[in-house]
Coordinates of C-alpha atoms in Angstrom, one line a residue:
M1 CA 16.9 64.5 246.7
N2 CA 16.6 61.5 244.4
S3 CA 13.9 59.4 242.8
G4 CA 14.2 56.7 245.4
Q5 CA 11.9 59.0 247.5
V6 CA 9.1 58.3 245.1
K7 CA 9.7 54.6 244.1
L8 CA 11.5 52.6 246.8
G9 CA 9.9 50.6 249.6
V10 CA 6.5 49.1 250.4
E11 CA 5.0 52.5 251.1
R12 CA 5.8 53.7 247.6
A13 CA 3.7 51.0 245.9
P14 CA 1.0 53.5 244.9
H15 CA 3.7 55.8 243.4
R16 CA 5.1 52.9 241.4
S17 CA 1.6 52.0 240.3
L18 CA 1.2 55.5 238.8
L19 CA 4.5 55.1 237.0
K20 CA 3.4 51.8 235.6
A21 CA 0.2 53.5 234.4
M22 CA 2.4 55.3 231.9
G23 CA 3.8 52.0 230.7
M24 CA 7.0 51.9 232.7
T25 CA 8.5 48.5 233.5
D26 CA 10.2 47.6 236.8
E27 CA 13.6 47.9 235.1
E28 CA 12.8 51.5 233.9
I29 CA 11.6 52.5 237.3
A30 CA 14.7 51.1 238.9
R31 CA 16.9 53.3 236.8
P32 CA 17.6 57.0 237.5
L33 CA 14.8 59.2 236.4
V34 CA 16.2 62.0 234.2
G35 CA 13.9 64.9 233.5
V36 CA 14.1 66.2 229.9
V37 CA 12.7 69.8 229.9
N38 CA 11.2 70.4 226.4
S39 CA 10.2 74.0 225.4
F40 CA 8.7 72.8 222.1
N41 CA 5.8 74.8 220.8
E42 CA 4.4 75.9 217.4
L43 CA 4.7 79.6 218.0
I44 CA 8.5 80.1 218.0
P45 CA 10.8 79.2 215.0
G46 CA 13.6 78.3 217.5
H47 CA 11.3 75.7 219.1
I48 CA 9.4 74.1 216.3
H49 CA 11.9 71.3 215.9
L50 CA 12.7 70.6 219.5
R51 CA 10.8 67.3 219.6
T52 CA 13.5 65.9 217.4
I53 CA 16.2 67.2 219.7
V54 CA 14.4 65.8 222.7
E55 CA 14.1 62.4 221.2
A56 CA 17.9 62.4 220.6
V57 CA 18.5 63.4 224.2
K58 CA 16.2 60.5 225.4
A59 CA 18.2 58.1 223.3
G60 CA 21.4 59.3 224.9
V61 CA 20.0 58.9 228.4
R62 CA 18.8 55.4 227.6
M63 CA 22.1 54.4 226.1
A64 CA 23.8 55.5 229.4
G65 CA 21.4 53.6 231.6
G66 CA 18.8 56.2 232.6
T67 CA 15.1 56.5 232.2
P68 CA 14.2 59.8 230.5
V69 CA 10.9 61.5 231.5
E70 CA 9.9 64.5 229.4
F71 CA 8.0 67.6 230.7
P72 CA 7.3 71.0 229.1
A73 CA 8.3 74.6 229.5
I74 CA 6.6 77.6 228.0
G75 CA 8.2 80.1 225.6
V76 CA 7.6 83.6 224.2
C77 CA 9.0 84.6 220.8
D78 CA 10.5 88.1 221.3
G79 CA 10.3 88.9 217.6
I80 CA 6.6 88.1 217.3
A81 CA 5.9 89.9 220.6
M82 CA 7.9 93.0 219.5
G83 CA 6.3 96.4 219.3
H84 CA 2.9 95.7 221.0
K85 CA 1.4 94.7 224.3
G86 CA 2.9 91.2 224.0
M87 CA 6.4 92.4 224.7
H88 CA 5.3 93.2 228.3
Y89 CA 5.3 89.4 228.9
S90 CA 8.7 88.5 227.4
L91 CA 11.1 89.1 230.3
A92 CA 8.4 88.2 232.8
S93 CA 8.1 84.8 231.2
R94 CA 11.7 84.0 232.3
E95 CA 10.4 83.6 235.9
L96 CA 7.6 81.3 234.8
V97 CA 10.1 79.1 233.0
A98 CA 12.3 78.9 236.1
D99 CA 9.4 78.4 238.5
S100 CA 7.6 75.7 236.5
T101 CA 10.8 73.8 235.9
E102 CA 11.7 73.9 239.6
S103 CA 8.2 72.8 240.5
V104 CA 8.1 69.7 238.3
A105 CA 11.7 68.7 239.1
L106 CA 11.3 68.9 242.9
A107 CA 7.8 67.6 243.1
H108 CA 8.8 64.4 241.3
C109 CA 12.3 64.0 243.0
L110 CA 14.2 63.7 239.7
D111 CA 17.7 62.5 239.8
A112 CA 19.1 64.6 236.9
M113 CA 17.9 66.9 234.1
V114 CA 18.7 67.7 230.5
M115 CA 17.3 71.1 229.5
V116 CA 16.3 71.7 225.9
P117 CA 15.6 75.4 225.5
N118 CA 16.2 77.9 222.7
C119 CA 15.5 81.6 222.3
D120 CA 15.6 84.6 224.5
K121 CA 14.1 84.1 228.0
I122 CA 13.9 80.3 227.9
V123 CA 17.6 79.7 228.1
P124 CA 18.2 81.9 231.1
G125 CA 15.0 80.8 232.8
M126 CA 16.2 77.1 232.6
L127 CA 19.6 78.0 233.8
M128 CA 18.1 79.8 236.8
A129 CA 16.1 76.6 237.5
A130 CA 19.2 74.4 237.1
A131 CA 20.9 76.4 239.8
R132 CA 17.8 76.4 242.0
V133 CA 17.1 72.6 241.8
N134 CA 20.9 71.8 241.8
I135 CA 20.8 68.2 240.5
P136 CA 23.2 67.1 237.8
T137 CA 22.1 69.0 234.7
V138 CA 23.2 69.5 231.0
V139 CA 21.8 72.1 228.7
V140 CA 21.5 71.4 225.0
S141 CA 19.7 74.1 222.9
G142 CA 17.9 73.8 219.6
G143 CA 20.6 75.6 217.7
A144 CA 20.7 78.7 215.5
M145 CA 18.8 79.6 212.3
M146 CA 20.6 79.8 209.0
A147 CA 21.2 83.3 207.7
G148 CA 18.9 84.6 205.0
R149 CA 20.0 85.7 201.6
V150 CA 18.9 88.2 199.1
G151 CA 21.1 88.2 196.0
E152 CA 24.7 88.3 197.3
R153 CA 23.7 89.8 200.7
F154 CA 23.3 87.7 203.8
I155 CA 20.5 89.0 206.0
S156 CA 18.7 88.4 209.3
L157 CA 15.6 89.4 211.2
T158 CA 17.2 92.8 211.9
T159 CA 17.3 93.5 208.2
V160 CA 13.5 93.2 208.0
F161 CA 12.9 95.5 211.0
E162 CA 15.2 98.1 209.6
A163 CA 13.6 97.7 206.1
V164 CA 10.3 98.9 207.7
G165 CA 12.1 102.2 208.6
A166 CA 13.5 102.4 205.1
V167 CA 10.0 102.1 203.6
K168 CA 8.7 104.7 206.0
A169 CA 11.5 107.0 204.9
G170 CA 10.8 106.4 201.3
K171 CA 14.1 104.7 200.7
M172 CA 12.7 101.3 199.9
G173 CA 9.6 100.0 198.1
V174 CA 7.1 97.5 199.6
D175 CA 8.1 94.9 197.0
E176 CA 11.7 94.9 198.2
L177 CA 10.5 94.7 201.8
T178 CA 8.4 91.7 200.9
E179 CA 11.5 90.0 199.4
Y180 CA 13.4 90.6 202.6
E181 CA 10.4 89.3 204.6
N182 CA 10.4 86.1 202.6
A183 CA 14.1 85.5 202.8
A184 CA 15.3 86.6 206.2
C185 CA 14.3 83.5 208.3
P186 CA 15.0 80.5 206.0
S187 CA 15.0 77.7 208.7
C188 CA 14.0 76.7 212.2
G189 CA 16.3 77.8 215.0
S190 CA 17.1 80.9 217.1
C191 CA 17.5 84.0 214.9
S192 CA 20.8 84.0 213.0
G193 CA 22.8 86.9 214.6
M194 CA 24.4 87.4 217.9
F195 CA 21.0 88.3 219.4
T196 CA 19.9 87.4 222.9
A197 CA 19.1 83.7 222.2
N198 CA 22.4 82.9 220.6
S199 CA 24.3 85.1 223.1
M200 CA 22.9 83.0 226.0
N201 CA 23.4 79.7 224.1
C202 CA 27.0 80.6 223.5
L203 CA 27.4 81.5 227.2
T204 CA 26.2 78.1 228.3
E205 CA 29.4 76.7 226.8
V206 CA 31.5 79.2 228.7
L207 CA 29.7 78.6 232.0
G208 CA 30.4 74.9 231.5
I209 CA 26.8 73.8 231.7
G210 CA 26.5 73.3 227.9
L211 CA 28.6 71.1 225.7
P212 CA 31.2 72.6 223.3
G213 CA 29.3 73.5 220.1
N214 CA 26.0 74.2 221.9
G215 CA 26.1 77.9 221.0
T216 CA 26.9 77.6 217.3
I217 CA 25.9 74.3 215.7
L218 CA 23.0 75.1 213.5
A219 CA 19.5 73.8 214.2
V220 CA 19.3 72.0 210.8
M221 CA 22.6 70.1 211.2
A222 CA 22.9 66.4 212.0
E223 CA 25.7 67.4 214.4
R224 CA 23.0 69.1 216.6
I225 CA 21.3 65.7 216.9
R226 CA 24.6 64.0 217.8
L227 CA 25.2 66.7 220.4
A228 CA 21.8 66.1 221.9
K229 CA 22.6 62.4 222.3
T230 CA 25.9 63.2 223.9
A231 CA 24.1 65.5 226.3
G232 CA 22.0 62.5 227.4
V233 CA 25.1 60.4 228.0
K234 CA 27.0 63.2 229.8
V235 CA 24.2 63.9 232.2
M236 CA 24.4 60.3 233.4
E237 CA 28.2 60.8 233.9
M238 CA 27.4 63.9 235.9
L239 CA 25.0 61.9 238.0
E240 CA 27.5 59.1 238.7
K241 CA 30.1 61.7 239.8
N242 CA 27.5 63.8 241.6
I243 CA 28.6 67.0 239.8
R244 CA 25.9 69.6 240.1
P245 CA 25.2 73.1 238.5
K246 CA 26.5 75.0 241.6
D247 CA 29.7 73.1 241.3
I248 CA 30.1 74.4 237.8
M249 CA 28.5 77.8 237.8
T250 CA 30.9 79.5 240.2
R251 CA 32.0 83.1 240.5
E252 CA 35.0 82.2 238.3
A253 CA 32.7 80.7 235.7
F254 CA 30.7 83.9 235.6
E255 CA 33.9 85.9 235.2
N256 CA 34.7 83.7 232.2
A257 CA 31.2 84.3 230.8
L258 CA 31.6 88.1 231.0
T259 CA 35.0 87.8 229.4
V260 CA 33.7 85.9 226.4
D261 CA 30.6 88.1 226.3
M262 CA 32.9 91.1 225.7
A263 CA 34.9 89.2 223.1
L264 CA 31.8 88.1 221.2
G265 CA 29.8 91.4 221.5
C266 CA 26.8 89.7 223.0
S267 CA 23.3 91.1 223.5
T268 CA 22.9 93.7 226.3
N269 CA 20.3 91.3 227.7
S270 CA 23.1 89.2 229.0
M271 CA 23.5 92.0 231.6
L272 CA 20.1 91.1 232.9
H273 CA 20.4 87.3 232.7
L274 CA 23.9 86.6 234.0
P275 CA 23.1 88.5 237.3
A276 CA 19.8 86.6 237.6
I277 CA 21.4 83.2 237.0
A278 CA 24.3 84.1 239.4
H279 CA 21.7 85.0 242.1
E280 CA 20.2 81.5 241.9
A281 CA 23.7 80.0 242.0
G282 CA 24.5 81.9 245.2
V283 CA 27.1 84.1 243.4
A284 CA 27.1 87.8 244.3
F285 CA 27.2 89.5 240.8
D286 CA 28.1 93.1 240.5
L287 CA 27.6 94.9 237.2
E288 CA 30.9 96.8 237.9
W289 CA 32.6 93.6 236.9
A290 CA 31.6 94.3 233.3
N291 CA 33.6 97.4 232.9
A292 CA 36.6 95.9 234.7
I293 CA 36.6 92.9 232.5
S294 CA 35.8 94.9 229.4
A295 CA 38.8 97.1 230.0
K296 CA 41.2 94.2 229.6
T297 CA 39.2 92.0 227.1
P298 CA 39.5 92.7 223.3
N299 CA 36.4 92.6 221.1
L300 CA 37.2 89.8 218.6
C301 CA 33.9 89.3 216.7
K302 CA 31.3 91.5 215.0
L303 CA 28.3 89.3 214.3
A304 CA 24.9 90.7 213.2
P305 CA 23.7 93.3 214.1
A306 CA 27.2 94.7 214.9
G307 CA 28.8 93.4 211.7
P308 CA 28.3 91.2 208.6
H309 CA 28.8 87.8 210.1
H310 CA 26.2 85.3 211.5
I311 CA 26.3 82.4 213.8
E312 CA 27.0 80.0 211.0
D313 CA 30.2 81.9 210.2
L314 CA 31.2 81.7 213.9
Y315 CA 30.5 78.0 213.8
A316 CA 32.7 77.5 210.7
A317 CA 35.5 79.6 212.2
G318 CA 35.8 77.3 215.2
G319 CA 32.9 78.4 217.4
V320 CA 32.9 79.6 221.0
Q321 CA 35.8 77.3 221.9
A322 CA 38.0 79.0 219.3
V323 CA 37.2 82.4 220.8
M324 CA 38.1 81.1 224.2
K325 CA 41.3 79.7 222.9
E326 CA 42.2 83.1 221.5
L327 CA 41.4 84.7 224.9
S328 CA 43.5 82.1 226.7
R329 CA 46.6 83.3 224.8
K330 CA 46.5 86.4 227.0
N331 CA 45.5 84.5 230.2
L332 CA 42.1 86.1 230.3
L333 CA 40.2 83.0 231.4
H334 CA 40.0 80.6 234.3
L335 CA 41.0 77.3 232.7
D336 CA 40.9 74.9 235.7
L337 CA 37.1 75.0 236.1
P338 CA 34.9 71.9 235.8
T339 CA 32.4 71.5 232.9
V340 CA 29.7 69.0 231.9
T341 CA 32.1 67.3 229.5
G342 CA 33.9 65.9 232.6
K343 CA 37.0 67.9 231.5
T344 CA 38.1 71.4 232.6
V345 CA 37.7 74.5 230.5
G346 CA 41.4 74.3 229.6
E347 CA 41.1 70.7 228.5
N348 CA 38.0 71.5 226.4
I349 CA 39.7 74.2 224.4
A350 CA 43.1 72.5 224.0
G351 CA 42.4 71.4 220.5
A352 CA 40.4 74.4 219.4
V353 CA 41.6 76.3 216.3
N354 CA 40.6 79.7 214.9
K355 CA 39.8 78.7 211.3
N356 CA 38.9 82.2 210.0
P357 CA 40.6 85.2 211.5
K358 CA 38.2 87.4 209.5
V359 CA 35.3 86.1 211.7
I360 CA 37.3 85.6 214.9
H361 CA 40.0 88.2 215.0
P362 CA 43.2 87.0 216.7
V363 CA 43.6 88.3 220.2
D364 CA 46.6 90.5 219.1
N365 CA 44.6 92.1 216.3
P366 CA 41.1 92.8 217.7
Y367 CA 38.4 95.0 216.5
S368 CA 38.9 97.0 219.7
A369 CA 41.1 96.7 222.7
T370 CA 38.0 96.7 225.0
G371 CA 34.9 94.6 225.2
G372 CA 31.6 94.8 223.4
I373 CA 29.4 96.0 226.3
A374 CA 29.8 99.0 228.5
V375 CA 28.0 99.9 231.8
L376 CA 27.5 103.6 232.1
K377 CA 26.9 105.6 235.2
G378 CA 26.1 109.3 236.0
N379 CA 23.4 111.6 237.4
L380 CA 20.9 110.2 234.8
A381 CA 21.6 106.6 235.8
P382 CA 23.2 106.5 239.3
D383 CA 22.9 102.7 239.6
A384 CA 23.8 101.8 236.0
C385 CA 22.7 101.6 232.4
V386 CA 24.0 99.4 229.6
V387 CA 25.0 99.8 225.9
K388 CA 26.3 97.3 223.3
R389 CA 29.3 99.5 222.4
S390 CA 30.6 97.2 219.7
A391 CA 27.4 97.9 217.7
V392 CA 27.7 101.7 217.9
D393 CA 29.4 103.8 215.3
K394 CA 32.6 105.4 216.6
A395 CA 31.3 108.9 216.0
M396 CA 28.3 108.2 218.3
Q397 CA 30.3 106.8 221.2
Q398 CA 30.8 110.3 222.5
F399 CA 27.6 112.3 221.9
T400 CA 25.7 115.2 223.4
G401 CA 22.2 115.9 222.3
T402 CA 18.9 117.4 223.2
A403 CA 16.4 115.3 225.2
R404 CA 13.0 114.4 223.6
V405 CA 11.0 112.7 226.3
F406 CA 8.3 110.0 225.9
D407 CA 6.4 108.2 228.6
S408 CA 6.0 105.0 226.5
E409 CA 7.6 103.2 223.6
D410 CA 4.4 103.6 221.6
A411 CA 4.6 107.4 221.8
S412 CA 8.2 107.4 220.6
I413 CA 7.3 105.2 217.6
E414 CA 4.5 107.5 216.7
A415 CA 6.8 110.5 216.7
I416 CA 9.5 108.7 214.7
F417 CA 7.0 107.6 212.0
A418 CA 5.6 111.2 211.9
G419 CA 9.1 112.5 211.1
K420 CA 9.3 114.5 214.4
V421 CA 12.7 113.1 215.4
Q422 CA 15.6 115.3 214.3
K423 CA 19.4 114.8 214.1
G424 CA 21.0 115.6 217.4
D425 CA 18.0 114.4 219.5
V426 CA 18.4 112.0 222.4
L427 CA 15.1 110.1 222.7
V428 CA 14.3 109.3 226.3
I429 CA 11.7 106.5 226.7
R430 CA 10.7 106.0 230.3
Y431 CA 8.2 104.1 232.4
E432 CA 9.1 101.0 230.5
G433 CA 11.3 99.4 233.2
P434 CA 10.7 96.2 235.1
K435 CA 8.0 97.8 237.3
G436 CA 6.9 100.6 235.2
G437 CA 6.3 98.7 232.0
P438 CA 5.7 96.3 233.5
G439 CA 8.0 93.8 232.1
M440 CA 10.8 96.0 230.6
R441 CA 9.9 95.8 227.0
E442 CA 12.5 95.4 224.3
M443 CA 12.6 98.3 221.8
L444 CA 13.7 96.9 218.5
M445 CA 11.0 98.7 216.7
P446 CA 12.1 102.3 217.4
T447 CA 15.8 101.5 217.1
S448 CA 15.5 99.6 213.9
V449 CA 13.2 102.2 212.3
L450 CA 15.8 104.9 213.2
A451 CA 18.5 102.7 211.6
G452 CA 16.3 102.2 208.5
M453 CA 15.8 105.9 208.2
G454 CA 19.5 106.5 208.4
L455 CA 19.4 108.3 211.8
D456 CA 21.3 105.8 213.8
R457 CA 24.5 107.9 213.4
D458 CA 22.7 111.1 214.5
V459 CA 20.2 110.1 217.2
A460 CA 20.7 108.4 220.5
L461 CA 18.0 106.5 222.5
I462 CA 18.0 106.1 226.3
T463 CA 15.4 104.0 228.2
D464 CA 14.7 102.3 231.5
G465 CA 13.4 99.5 229.2
R466 CA 15.7 97.3 227.3
F467 CA 16.8 96.4 223.7
S468 CA 16.7 93.4 221.5
G469 CA 20.0 91.7 220.8
A470 CA 19.2 92.7 217.2
T471 CA 19.5 96.4 218.1
R472 CA 22.4 98.5 216.8
G473 CA 23.3 102.1 217.3
A474 CA 23.6 104.4 220.3
C475 CA 20.9 102.7 222.3
I476 CA 21.3 102.7 226.0
G477 CA 19.0 100.6 228.1
H478 CA 18.4 99.3 231.7
V479 CA 18.6 102.9 233.2
S480 CA 18.5 102.3 236.9
P481 CA 16.8 103.4 239.1
E482 CA 13.9 103.2 236.6
A483 CA 11.4 106.1 236.3
A484 CA 8.6 104.2 238.1
A485 CA 10.9 103.9 241.1
G486 CA 11.6 107.6 241.1
G487 CA 14.9 107.5 239.3
P488 CA 16.3 110.7 237.8
V489 CA 15.1 109.6 234.3
A490 CA 11.6 110.4 235.5
F491 CA 12.4 114.1 235.8
V492 CA 14.2 114.7 232.5
R493 CA 12.4 117.3 230.4
D494 CA 12.4 118.1 226.7
G495 CA 15.4 120.4 225.9
D496 CA 17.7 119.1 228.6
L497 CA 21.2 118.3 227.3
I498 CA 22.4 114.8 227.7
A499 CA 26.0 113.8 227.4
I500 CA 27.1 110.2 226.6
D501 CA 30.7 109.0 226.8
M502 CA 30.9 105.2 226.1
E503 CA 34.7 105.3 226.5
A504 CA 34.7 106.9 229.9
C505 CA 31.5 104.9 230.7
T506 CA 29.5 108.0 231.8
I507 CA 26.1 109.4 231.1
S508 CA 24.8 112.7 232.5
V509 CA 22.1 115.4 232.0
N510 CA 22.7 119.1 232.6
V511 CA 20.4 119.2 235.6
T512 CA 21.7 120.1 239.1
E513 CA 20.7 118.2 242.2
D514 CA 18.7 121.3 243.3
E515 CA 16.8 121.4 240.1
F516 CA 16.1 117.6 240.3
A517 CA 14.8 118.1 243.8
E518 CA 12.5 120.9 242.6
R519 CA 11.2 118.7 239.8
R520 CA 10.5 115.8 242.2
K521 CA 8.1 117.9 244.3
G522 CA 4.6 116.4 244.1
W523 CA 5.6 113.5 241.8
V524 CA 3.6 110.3 242.2
A525 CA 4.6 107.2 240.3
P526 CA 2.0 106.3 237.7
S527 CA 0.3 103.0 237.8
P528 CA 1.8 100.2 235.6
K529 CA 0.2 100.0 232.2
I530 CA -1.1 96.5 233.1
T531 CA -2.7 96.1 236.5
T532 CA -4.3 92.7 236.4
G533 CA -3.2 89.1 236.1
Y534 CA 0.4 87.8 236.2
L535 CA 2.0 91.2 235.3
A536 CA 0.3 92.9 238.3
R537 CA 2.0 90.4 240.6
Y538 CA 5.3 90.7 238.7
A539 CA 5.4 94.5 239.0
K540 CA 5.0 94.3 242.8
L541 CA 7.9 91.8 243.2
V542 CA 10.4 92.7 240.5
T543 CA 13.7 94.4 241.3
S544 CA 15.6 96.9 239.2
A545 CA 17.5 96.1 236.0
N546 CA 21.0 96.5 237.6
R547 CA 20.1 93.5 239.8
G548 CA 18.9 91.4 236.9
A549 CA 15.2 92.1 237.3
I550 CA 14.9 89.2 239.7
L551 CA 11.8 88.7 241.9
E552 CA 11.9 89.3 245.6

């Protein structure tokens, strides 16, 4: 596919006429048409400035001899959608981003693309489309938000969510909460910790589809504008060499991504998005890789919510390339893979330097010998569930507690606010999976409230839904099969004992197979909570979390 199909020959005179209706000259039409996918909107702080980024991309494309043509993509802000009906639409919006980008690119026979996303589902949605369309593509995100500050303390959006719990528990006044509210998000950009948006932006670098610095250069920095111009230039080089996303996003590239994911302590949502992107790239992705890679990959960083540092600290310490350089010292990465720089992974990181070993621990002095994410299995989650182990207190990594079962996130929040959750409880929130939700809601509200109340070291939470990258504590998500598909989590009852071992990667409930069979008798899956519109179609097509919640 190339733009010659819509602009060359006598029979394409009508098509050229339509291009000229937009003011294009013959010279512009003759050049390669480079789609610039702009997810700008006025609803998401990570997107409010993307017009500026896109103009820089266009300048780079023009400098390198192409004609940029901009088109939009939607976006949902997970933070604003959190804790209410809106969160049903967040993960589901990933498919809309991918589908609409594919539709525009293929309908207009574009020669190449530069994708300008930011934030949670938009980055993976565009990466899915990049693999699907498979024309030369570079991703340049909008960059991260600055950390907030109250006195000498640096804070993020997580701090505000947890402060709500502190107010509910009587540990903080409303005035202090307001101070945090006003200070936590001081600039445009994707929220300042190693949450889902920044996790995926960092992993674009590792996959080789984003330029070095894409994950950590702040949104407000001039360097971000220069990076965007470079992206426009580089995509023209990719076009000249005919290097495409599937040439870059190979199995080995995904292994690199999982390795750096473990070192950085990324969001558990990466365990949904990496399989989905790999599926589009034709790479068979098995979640079992995660534990195998985690077993040999040290955790080098503890960024918010797992620790005190933020993306701006990682940037100043040398960024993702410095983390990769540390990992290469133990031969943990494939270094001979191509990237959009035109150089290999190894060539990209050759000059990288770890400038702050307090932020990026040296590979021989890690926070832990194993990676930040663990995939657990057992009779409660036969196909898998996921936890951000690096954000869990050591004392909670092996925990046995009593099940308190809720059939929705809303019911669990009501119980927490009412003081009905006790130390030693394991909250089980079910019917919130991809089908049952529908849409697999993030549950930052209950987890942050528990943390704000000081219960995150005494209470675990298990769900077939998922968690925000801002979540910390013993919060285990993506339980598969989900309750709506008849998974064992549907048959857990109040009072059952649940045992969690994040080191052994196991999760079990003290219910025998015979007892499970007895409890299954007469069970009928409840209807999804939303049965009309897009989500009704989504619920019918979506697969389980362990497969990346892709549509079939």
